[in-house]
mmCIF file of C-alpha atoms in Angstrom:
data_model
loop_
_atom_site.group_PDB
_atom_site.id
_atom_site.type_symbol
_atom_site.label_atom_id
_atom_site.label_comp_id
_atom_site.label_asym_id
_atom_site.label_seq_id
_atom_site.Cartn_x
_atom_site.Cartn_y
_atom_site.Cartn_z
ATOM 1 C CA MET A 1 -127.290 122.627 226.771
ATOM 2 C CA THR A 2 -127.211 126.060 228.203
ATOM 3 C CA GLY A 3 -127.748 125.779 232.351
ATOM 4 C CA ARG A 4 -124.882 125.692 234.698
ATOM 5 C CA ALA A 5 -124.767 122.632 237.403
ATOM 6 C CA GLN A 6 -125.140 123.703 240.889
ATOM 7 C CA PRO A 7 -124.022 122.104 244.024
ATOM 8 C CA ILE A 8 -126.635 119.949 245.730
ATOM 9 C CA THR A 9 -128.047 120.803 248.679
ATOM 10 C CA LEU A 10 -127.622 118.476 251.522
ATOM 11 C CA VAL A 11 -129.802 117.213 254.813
ATOM 12 C CA GLY A 12 -130.137 119.428 257.414
ATOM 13 C CA THR A 13 -129.990 122.270 255.089
ATOM 14 C CA PRO A 14 -132.718 124.343 256.401
ATOM 15 C CA VAL A 15 -134.120 125.052 252.739
ATOM 16 C CA LEU A 16 -134.570 121.267 251.809
ATOM 17 C CA HIS A 17 -137.254 121.356 255.624
ATOM 18 C CA ARG A 18 -139.663 123.863 254.786
ATOM 19 C CA PRO A 19 -142.509 124.642 252.109
ATOM 20 C CA CYS A 20 -140.722 126.821 249.292
ATOM 21 C CA ARG A 21 -142.159 129.861 248.553
ATOM 22 C CA PRO A 22 -145.043 129.588 244.210
ATOM 23 C CA VAL A 23 -143.407 130.828 241.233
ATOM 24 C CA GLU A 24 -144.700 134.686 240.878
ATOM 25 C CA GLU A 25 -142.739 135.324 237.474
ATOM 26 C CA PHE A 26 -142.979 133.191 234.238
ATOM 27 C CA ASP A 27 -139.962 134.721 233.414
ATOM 28 C CA ALA A 28 -136.206 134.251 231.645
ATOM 29 C CA ALA A 29 -134.833 134.366 235.158
ATOM 30 C CA LEU A 30 -136.786 131.158 235.342
ATOM 31 C CA LYS A 31 -136.645 129.252 232.493
ATOM 32 C CA ASP A 32 -132.223 130.120 233.861
ATOM 33 C CA LEU A 33 -133.235 128.364 236.481
ATOM 34 C CA VAL A 34 -134.476 125.903 234.765
ATOM 35 C CA ASP A 35 -131.544 125.120 232.906
ATOM 36 C CA ASP A 36 -129.570 125.312 235.440
ATOM 37 C CA MET A 37 -131.745 122.951 237.782
ATOM 38 C CA PHE A 38 -131.470 120.457 234.300
ATOM 39 C CA ALA A 39 -127.691 120.988 234.291
ATOM 40 C CA SER A 40 -127.122 119.605 237.226
ATOM 41 C CA MET A 41 -129.472 117.253 237.760
ATOM 42 C CA TYR A 42 -126.964 115.737 235.180
ATOM 43 C CA GLU A 43 -123.637 116.407 236.668
ATOM 44 C CA ALA A 44 -125.231 114.609 239.770
ATOM 45 C CA ASP A 45 -126.811 111.324 237.770
ATOM 46 C CA GLY A 46 -130.228 111.949 238.732
ATOM 47 C CA VAL A 47 -133.897 111.581 236.752
ATOM 48 C CA GLY A 48 -135.270 114.138 239.284
ATOM 49 C CA LEU A 49 -134.552 117.329 240.760
ATOM 50 C CA ALA A 50 -136.254 120.121 243.058
ATOM 51 C CA ALA A 51 -135.441 123.922 243.192
ATOM 52 C CA ASN A 52 -134.534 123.172 247.068
ATOM 53 C CA GLN A 53 -131.698 121.256 245.295
ATOM 54 C CA ILE A 54 -129.768 123.783 244.670
ATOM 55 C CA GLY A 55 -130.710 125.703 247.393
ATOM 56 C CA VAL A 56 -133.464 127.976 245.018
ATOM 57 C CA ASP A 57 -136.433 128.357 247.360
ATOM 58 C CA LEU A 58 -139.194 128.076 244.553
ATOM 59 C CA ARG A 59 -141.698 125.605 243.706
ATOM 60 C CA VAL A 60 -140.591 124.103 240.848
ATOM 61 C CA PHE A 61 -139.129 120.685 239.215
ATOM 62 C CA VAL A 62 -137.746 119.106 236.350
ATOM 63 C CA TYR A 63 -137.446 115.567 235.728
ATOM 64 C CA ASP A 64 -135.883 113.839 233.195
ATOM 65 C CA CYS A 65 -137.090 109.682 233.314
ATOM 66 C CA PRO A 66 -139.086 107.015 232.024
ATOM 67 C CA ASP A 67 -142.149 105.160 232.818
ATOM 68 C CA GLY A 68 -143.983 102.488 233.107
ATOM 69 C CA SER A 69 -143.873 101.403 229.942
ATOM 70 C CA GLY A 70 -139.809 102.763 229.398
ATOM 71 C CA GLU A 71 -141.154 105.744 227.617
ATOM 72 C CA HIS A 72 -138.579 108.515 227.977
ATOM 73 C CA ARG A 73 -140.363 111.538 229.289
ATOM 74 C CA LYS A 74 -138.339 114.847 230.241
ATOM 75 C CA GLY A 75 -139.913 118.150 231.493
ATOM 76 C CA ALA A 76 -139.658 121.090 234.277
ATOM 77 C CA VAL A 77 -143.172 121.557 236.069
ATOM 78 C CA VAL A 78 -143.829 125.129 238.506
ATOM 79 C CA ASN A 79 -146.499 125.510 240.809
ATOM 80 C CA PRO A 80 -147.037 121.747 241.289
ATOM 81 C CA VAL A 81 -150.198 120.424 243.237
ATOM 82 C CA LEU A 82 -149.750 116.007 243.392
ATOM 83 C CA GLU A 83 -152.747 114.299 242.929
ATOM 84 C CA LEU A 84 -152.859 110.256 243.249
ATOM 85 C CA PRO A 85 -155.518 107.897 243.167
ATOM 86 C CA GLU A 86 -158.465 107.451 245.652
ATOM 87 C CA LEU A 87 -157.599 104.895 248.331
ATOM 88 C CA GLU A 88 -159.343 101.804 246.769
ATOM 89 C CA GLU A 89 -157.799 102.813 243.349
ATOM 90 C CA ARG A 90 -154.093 102.927 244.836
ATOM 91 C CA ARG A 91 -151.770 100.237 243.942
ATOM 92 C CA LEU A 92 -148.498 100.402 245.512
ATOM 93 C CA ASP A 93 -144.660 99.711 244.614
ATOM 94 C CA ASP A 94 -142.151 99.535 247.283
ATOM 95 C CA GLY A 95 -138.999 99.630 245.471
ATOM 96 C CA ASP A 96 -135.757 101.613 246.595
ATOM 97 C CA GLU A 97 -135.803 105.001 246.515
ATOM 98 C CA GLY A 98 -132.409 107.611 247.158
ATOM 99 C CA CYS A 99 -131.551 111.175 247.108
ATOM 100 C CA LEU A 100 -128.973 113.664 245.541
ATOM 101 C CA SER A 101 -129.036 115.234 249.145
ATOM 102 C CA VAL A 102 -129.053 112.215 250.610
ATOM 103 C CA PRO A 103 -126.033 111.224 248.641
ATOM 104 C CA GLY A 104 -124.635 107.392 248.775
ATOM 105 C CA THR A 105 -127.808 105.192 249.731
ATOM 106 C CA HIS A 106 -131.098 103.772 249.075
ATOM 107 C CA ALA A 107 -134.530 102.476 251.195
ATOM 108 C CA ARG A 108 -137.078 101.028 250.049
ATOM 109 C CA LEU A 109 -139.760 103.246 250.217
ATOM 110 C CA ALA A 110 -144.032 102.330 249.317
ATOM 111 C CA ARG A 111 -145.626 104.435 247.323
ATOM 112 C CA PRO A 112 -148.431 105.070 244.891
ATOM 113 C CA ASP A 113 -147.620 103.278 241.402
ATOM 114 C CA ARG A 114 -149.381 106.495 239.811
ATOM 115 C CA ALA A 115 -149.289 109.924 240.343
ATOM 116 C CA THR A 116 -150.315 112.798 238.256
ATOM 117 C CA VAL A 117 -148.825 116.762 238.372
ATOM 118 C CA ARG A 118 -150.701 119.427 237.245
ATOM 119 C CA GLY A 119 -148.839 122.927 237.198
ATOM 120 C CA PHE A 120 -146.997 125.460 234.849
ATOM 121 C CA ASP A 121 -144.286 125.320 232.491
ATOM 122 C CA VAL A 122 -141.624 127.417 232.221
ATOM 123 C CA THR A 123 -144.036 129.970 230.035
ATOM 124 C CA GLY A 124 -147.011 130.125 232.645
ATOM 125 C CA LYS A 125 -149.623 127.216 230.306
ATOM 126 C CA PRO A 126 -151.222 125.299 232.246
ATOM 127 C CA ILE A 127 -149.810 121.096 231.690
ATOM 128 C CA THR A 128 -150.499 117.589 234.017
ATOM 129 C CA VAL A 129 -148.074 114.995 233.890
ATOM 130 C CA GLU A 130 -148.907 111.655 234.393
ATOM 131 C CA GLY A 131 -146.566 108.830 235.412
ATOM 132 C CA THR A 132 -146.132 105.277 235.950
ATOM 133 C CA GLY A 133 -143.698 103.715 237.530
ATOM 134 C CA LEU A 134 -140.297 105.344 238.148
ATOM 135 C CA LEU A 135 -141.514 108.845 236.892
ATOM 136 C CA ALA A 136 -145.293 108.213 239.312
ATOM 137 C CA ARG A 137 -142.211 107.475 242.046
ATOM 138 C CA CYS A 138 -140.196 110.880 241.113
ATOM 139 C CA LEU A 139 -143.310 113.335 240.520
ATOM 140 C CA GLN A 140 -144.344 112.341 244.330
ATOM 141 C CA HIS A 141 -140.598 112.486 244.988
ATOM 142 C CA GLU A 142 -139.430 115.825 243.548
ATOM 143 C CA THR A 143 -143.034 117.576 244.731
ATOM 144 C CA ASP A 144 -142.567 116.418 248.019
ATOM 145 C CA HIS A 145 -139.060 118.469 248.434
ATOM 146 C CA LEU A 146 -141.465 121.166 247.632
ATOM 147 C CA GLU A 147 -143.451 120.964 250.145
ATOM 148 C CA GLY A 148 -140.191 120.450 252.983
ATOM 149 C CA ARG A 149 -140.302 116.634 252.852
ATOM 150 C CA LEU A 150 -137.370 113.872 252.447
ATOM 151 C CA TYR A 151 -137.935 110.878 250.578
ATOM 152 C CA ILE A 152 -136.825 109.553 254.137
ATOM 153 C CA ASP A 153 -139.157 111.771 255.769
ATOM 154 C CA ARG A 154 -141.817 108.208 255.290
ATOM 155 C CA LEU A 155 -138.894 106.255 256.269
ATOM 156 C CA SER A 156 -139.227 104.590 259.745
ATOM 157 C CA ALA A 157 -137.448 106.494 262.668
ATOM 158 C CA ARG A 158 -134.816 102.983 262.691
ATOM 159 C CA ALA A 159 -134.503 102.991 258.490
ATOM 160 C CA ARG A 160 -134.401 107.277 258.756
ATOM 161 C CA LYS A 161 -131.417 106.667 261.099
ATOM 162 C CA LYS A 162 -129.394 103.718 259.146
ATOM 163 C CA VAL A 163 -129.819 105.882 255.787
ATOM 164 C CA LEU A 164 -128.547 108.880 257.211
ATOM 165 C CA LYS A 165 -125.436 106.868 259.535
ATOM 166 C CA GLU A 166 -124.677 105.212 255.849
ATOM 167 C CA SER A 167 -124.974 108.991 254.221
ATOM 168 C CA GLU A 168 -122.377 110.427 256.587
ATOM 169 C CA GLU A 169 -120.282 107.781 255.600
ATOM 170 C CA PHE A 170 -120.407 108.303 252.473
ATOM 171 C CA ARG A 171 -119.736 111.871 252.313
ATOM 172 C CA ALA A 172 -117.076 111.456 255.037
ATOM 173 C CA GLU A 173 -115.576 108.437 252.448
ATOM 174 C CA ALA A 174 -115.718 110.818 249.264
ATOM 175 C CA GLU A 175 -114.012 113.766 251.090
ATOM 176 C CA SER A 176 -111.285 111.911 252.032
ATOM 177 C CA ARG A 177 -110.832 110.143 248.618
ATOM 178 C CA ALA A 178 -110.775 113.934 246.991
ATOM 179 C CA GLN A 179 -108.574 115.103 249.641
ATOM 180 C CA ALA A 180 -105.851 112.386 248.405
ATOM 181 C CA GLY A 181 -107.010 113.314 244.860
ATOM 182 C CA GLU A 182 -108.415 109.792 243.886
ATOM 183 C CA SER A 183 -111.685 109.326 241.766
ATOM 184 C CA GLU A 184 -115.004 107.920 243.194
ATOM 185 C CA PRO A 185 -115.163 103.865 242.413
ATOM 186 C CA GLU A 186 -117.592 102.882 239.903
ATOM 187 C CA GLY A 187 -121.258 101.762 240.434
ATOM 188 C CA VAL A 188 -121.099 105.794 242.600
#
């Protein structure tokens, strides 16, 4: 991999809470950004990452995760448009969801179990990504990021407050460990 891992932007940073600008140029800078996004996602042990999660205000995300059948899928989508099943055809998956920008926490969040994203690859070629299972959740989660929404914005006020408190505690503990020269505990 040729990209360089960048720091993950955390909840509360303005770039995470506003819609991102469309990509207008499909050039070497876009390819470099996508390489950095993959490196950042892998460094943080994620399965998806939107550009604004590394502070870049552009409509692009990367993913690397299995779909509902277990098939491993990897790619980048530029200027994505999300399509969900019609209400009468929609089935919800109420699994846990987390976010690299809200570290150390997860919460139950119902989302459609199928999703389609239409957009472009890094060269400007039109693409369509259809997802089920974790990939469907990822496509929805990352597209939300590009609209300036975090998964916690879809939670009840009580659940959101709980997740934010847990994340603050997690970050404080991580900072204390870092200052003491300790490593992260396993499973985090």
